[in-house]
Coordinates of C-alpha atoms in Angstrom, one line a residue:
Chain K
D1 CA -7.4 13.8 13.0
A2 CA -8.5 10.3 13.0
G3 CA -6.5 7.8 10.9
I4 CA -2.8 7.9 9.8
T5 CA -1.0 11.1 9.5
Q6 CA 2.5 11.6 8.1
S7 CA 4.8 14.6 8.4
P8 CA 6.3 16.4 6.7
R9 CA 4.3 15.9 3.5
Y10 CA 7.2 17.3 1.4
K11 CA 10.9 17.4 2.3
I12 CA 14.0 18.5 0.4
T13 CA 17.3 17.6 2.0
E14 CA 20.9 17.4 1.0
T15 CA 23.0 14.2 0.6
G16 CA 24.5 13.1 3.9
R17 CA 21.9 14.8 6.1
Q18 CA 19.8 12.8 8.6
V19 CA 16.1 13.0 8.0
T20 CA 13.2 11.6 10.1
L21 CA 9.8 11.0 8.7
M22 CA 7.0 10.8 11.2
C23 CA 4.0 8.6 11.2
H24 CA 1.1 8.7 13.7
Q25 CA -2.0 6.6 13.9
T26 CA -5.0 7.1 16.1
W27 CA -6.5 3.6 16.1
S28 CA -4.0 1.8 18.3
H29 CA -3.3 -0.7 15.6
S30 CA -0.5 -3.2 16.5
Y31 CA 1.0 -3.6 13.0
M32 CA 2.6 -0.7 11.2
F33 CA 4.6 -0.5 8.0
W34 CA 6.9 1.8 6.0
Y35 CA 6.9 1.5 2.2
R36 CA 8.6 3.5 -0.5
Q37 CA 7.1 3.9 -4.0
D38 CA 9.1 4.5 -7.1
L39 CA 8.3 4.4 -10.7
G40 CA 9.2 1.0 -12.1
H41 CA 9.4 -0.6 -8.7
G42 CA 6.0 -0.3 -7.2
L43 CA 5.6 -0.5 -3.5
R44 CA 8.5 -1.8 -1.5
L45 CA 8.5 -2.6 2.1
I46 CA 11.2 -1.0 4.2
Y47 CA 10.5 -1.9 7.7
Y48 CA 7.5 -3.2 9.7
S49 CA 6.5 -3.5 13.3
A50 CA 4.2 -5.9 15.1
A51 CA 4.0 -3.9 18.4
A52 CA 5.8 -1.3 20.4
D53 CA 9.6 -2.2 20.5
I54 CA 9.1 -5.0 18.0
T55 CA 10.4 -4.2 14.5
D56 CA 11.9 -6.1 11.6
K57 CA 13.4 -5.4 8.2
G58 CA 11.5 -5.6 5.0
E59 CA 12.6 -5.8 1.4
V60 CA 14.8 -2.6 1.2
P61 CA 16.0 -1.7 4.8
D62 CA 19.5 -0.5 4.0
G63 CA 20.1 3.1 5.0
Y64 CA 17.0 3.3 7.2
V65 CA 16.3 3.0 10.9
V66 CA 13.0 2.7 12.7
S67 CA 11.9 2.9 16.3
R68 CA 8.6 2.3 18.0
S69 CA 8.5 3.3 21.6
K70 CA 4.8 4.0 21.5
T71 CA 2.1 2.1 19.7
E72 CA 0.8 5.1 17.8
N73 CA 4.1 6.4 16.4
F74 CA 6.5 4.8 14.0
P75 CA 9.2 7.2 12.8
L76 CA 11.5 6.3 9.9
T77 CA 15.0 7.8 9.9
L78 CA 17.4 8.1 7.0
E79 CA 20.8 8.1 8.8
S80 CA 22.7 9.7 5.9
A81 CA 20.5 10.5 3.0
T82 CA 21.5 9.5 -0.5
R83 CA 20.0 10.5 -3.9
S84 CA 18.7 7.0 -4.3
Q85 CA 16.5 7.6 -1.4
T86 CA 14.5 10.2 -3.3
S87 CA 11.0 8.6 -3.3
V88 CA 7.5 8.8 -1.9
Y89 CA 7.3 7.2 1.5
F90 CA 4.0 5.7 2.8
C91 CA 3.2 4.6 6.3
A92 CA 0.5 2.1 6.9
S93 CA -1.2 0.0 9.6
I94 CA -3.4 -3.0 9.7
G95 CA -6.6 -3.2 11.7
T96 CA -8.3 -6.1 13.5
S97 CA -9.9 -7.3 10.2
Y98 CA -6.5 -7.2 8.5
E99 CA -7.5 -4.4 6.3
Q100 CA -4.5 -2.1 5.6
Y101 CA -4.8 1.6 5.8
F102 CA -2.3 4.1 4.3
G103 CA -1.2 7.5 5.3
P104 CA -1.0 10.3 2.7
G105 CA 2.7 9.9 2.0
T106 CA 5.8 12.0 2.3
R107 CA 7.6 13.1 -0.9
L108 CA 11.3 13.2 -0.2
T109 CA 13.9 14.8 -2.5
V110 CA 17.5 14.3 -1.8
T111 CA 19.8 16.7 -3.7
Chain U
K1 CA 7.2 -16.8 -2.1
Q2 CA 3.9 -15.2 -3.0
E3 CA 3.8 -13.4 -6.3
V4 CA 1.0 -11.0 -7.3
T5 CA 0.5 -10.0 -10.9
Q6 CA -1.9 -7.5 -12.4
I7 CA -2.5 -7.6 -16.2
P8 CA -2.8 -5.3 -18.1
A9 CA -0.5 -2.6 -16.7
A10 CA -2.6 0.1 -18.3
L11 CA -6.1 0.3 -19.7
S12 CA -8.1 3.0 -21.5
V13 CA -11.9 2.8 -21.9
P14 CA -14.6 5.2 -23.0
E15 CA -17.0 6.6 -20.3
G16 CA -19.9 4.2 -19.6
E17 CA -18.0 1.1 -20.4
N18 CA -17.6 -1.5 -17.7
L19 CA -14.1 -2.0 -16.3
V20 CA -12.6 -5.4 -15.6
L21 CA -9.3 -5.5 -13.7
N22 CA -7.4 -8.7 -13.0
C23 CA -5.2 -9.8 -10.1
S24 CA -3.6 -13.2 -9.9
F25 CA -1.5 -14.8 -7.1
T26 CA 0.6 -17.8 -6.8
D27 CA -0.1 -19.1 -3.3
S28 CA -3.8 -19.7 -2.4
A29 CA -3.1 -19.8 1.3
I30 CA -4.1 -16.2 1.8
Y31 CA -6.1 -14.6 4.6
N32 CA -7.7 -11.9 2.5
L33 CA -7.3 -9.9 -0.7
Q34 CA -7.6 -6.1 -0.8
W35 CA -8.2 -3.7 -3.7
F36 CA -6.8 -0.2 -3.5
R37 CA -7.1 2.9 -5.6
Q38 CA -4.3 5.4 -6.0
D39 CA -4.8 8.8 -7.6
P40 CA -1.6 10.6 -9.0
G41 CA 0.4 12.1 -6.2
K42 CA -1.9 10.6 -3.5
G43 CA -1.9 7.8 -1.0
L44 CA -3.7 4.4 -1.4
T45 CA -7.3 4.2 -0.6
S46 CA -8.9 0.9 0.4
L47 CA -11.8 0.0 -1.9
L48 CA -12.7 -3.5 -1.0
L49 CA -11.5 -6.3 1.3
I50 CA -12.4 -9.9 0.6
Q51 CA -11.9 -12.4 3.3
S52 CA -10.6 -15.8 2.2
S53 CA -13.9 -17.5 3.1
Q54 CA -15.8 -15.0 0.9
R55 CA -16.4 -15.2 -2.9
E56 CA -17.1 -11.6 -3.5
Q57 CA -17.6 -8.1 -2.0
T58 CA -19.7 -5.2 -3.4
S59 CA -19.7 -1.5 -2.8
G60 CA -21.7 0.7 -5.0
R61 CA -20.5 0.3 -8.6
L62 CA -17.6 -1.9 -7.5
N63 CA -17.7 -5.6 -7.2
A64 CA -14.7 -7.8 -6.4
S65 CA -14.6 -11.6 -6.7
L66 CA -12.1 -14.0 -5.3
D67 CA -11.3 -17.5 -6.5
K68 CA -8.6 -18.9 -4.3
S69 CA -8.4 -22.3 -6.1
S70 CA -7.4 -20.6 -9.3
G71 CA -5.4 -17.8 -7.6
R72 CA -7.5 -15.0 -9.1
S73 CA -9.4 -11.9 -8.2
T74 CA -11.4 -9.6 -10.5
L75 CA -12.5 -6.1 -9.8
Y76 CA -15.5 -4.9 -11.8
I77 CA -16.4 -1.2 -12.0
A78 CA -19.8 -0.7 -13.6
A79 CA -20.6 2.2 -15.9
S80 CA -17.1 3.8 -15.7
Q81 CA -16.7 7.5 -15.2
P82 CA -13.8 9.9 -15.9
G83 CA -13.5 10.1 -12.0
D84 CA -12.6 6.4 -12.0
S85 CA -9.3 7.2 -13.7
A86 CA -6.6 6.1 -11.3
T87 CA -4.2 3.2 -10.6
Y88 CA -5.8 0.2 -9.0
L89 CA -3.6 -2.2 -6.9
C90 CA -4.4 -5.5 -5.4
A91 CA -2.7 -7.0 -2.3
V92 CA -2.9 -10.4 -0.7
G93 CA -2.0 -11.7 2.7
P94 CA -1.3 -11.0 5.4
D95 CA 1.5 -13.3 6.6
S96 CA 2.2 -13.9 10.3
W97 CA 3.8 -10.4 10.5
G98 CA 0.8 -8.7 8.9
K99 CA 2.6 -8.1 5.7
L100 CA 0.8 -7.9 2.4
Q101 CA 2.1 -8.7 -1.1
F102 CA 1.2 -6.0 -3.7
G103 CA 0.7 -6.2 -7.4
A104 CA 2.3 -3.5 -9.5
G105 CA -1.1 -2.0 -10.4
T106 CA -3.3 -1.3 -13.4
Q107 CA -3.4 2.3 -14.6
V108 CA -6.9 3.1 -15.8
V109 CA -7.9 6.1 -17.9
V110 CA -11.6 6.6 -18.6
T111 CA -12.1 9.0 -21.5
P112 CA -15.2 11.3 -21.7

């Protein structure tokens, strides 16, 4: 499928478990982003990446880890999930015209 | 720090009426402004992208204007339909890292 795909689309996990959310884009865009969206907080940037092996923290990075060994993949890992990390997570990328494209999201519930 | 504001937070209009959504930003040194639509439980869909050198962009019933000097953008949706019900977000940027700054969105309900 062309565009940005995220997996899984829905995930329920327990407190303390490690969880990895996957993001894959087919355009070879350099810039990629992870956001979380919560009622009352809007979209908040977790981590971003300018290229393979170049990542940096966003607004709310605590408890999350990212890696980017390949341009097309940008996985987000919750090292030890907490209930406060229950949220909808969106992956995004920016094209050459600086237009941002979003994936369909992953709804994560931490019990 | 760039701040993006969307007022009102929610809006309800009868079908057929024109929609006017506002977006304001504090720093006029932007590269572009982008409008998104988000349906409940879904991701964000890009509607229009206005480059900083442009004054407006149009797509079908949608028209977005940009006034950098006053730090404002307006999204017009002509002859609204119930299918236009969604949350509309604007975002400005990007910075040197490609990051955008998002507004909180305006939730629109178009009643039949």
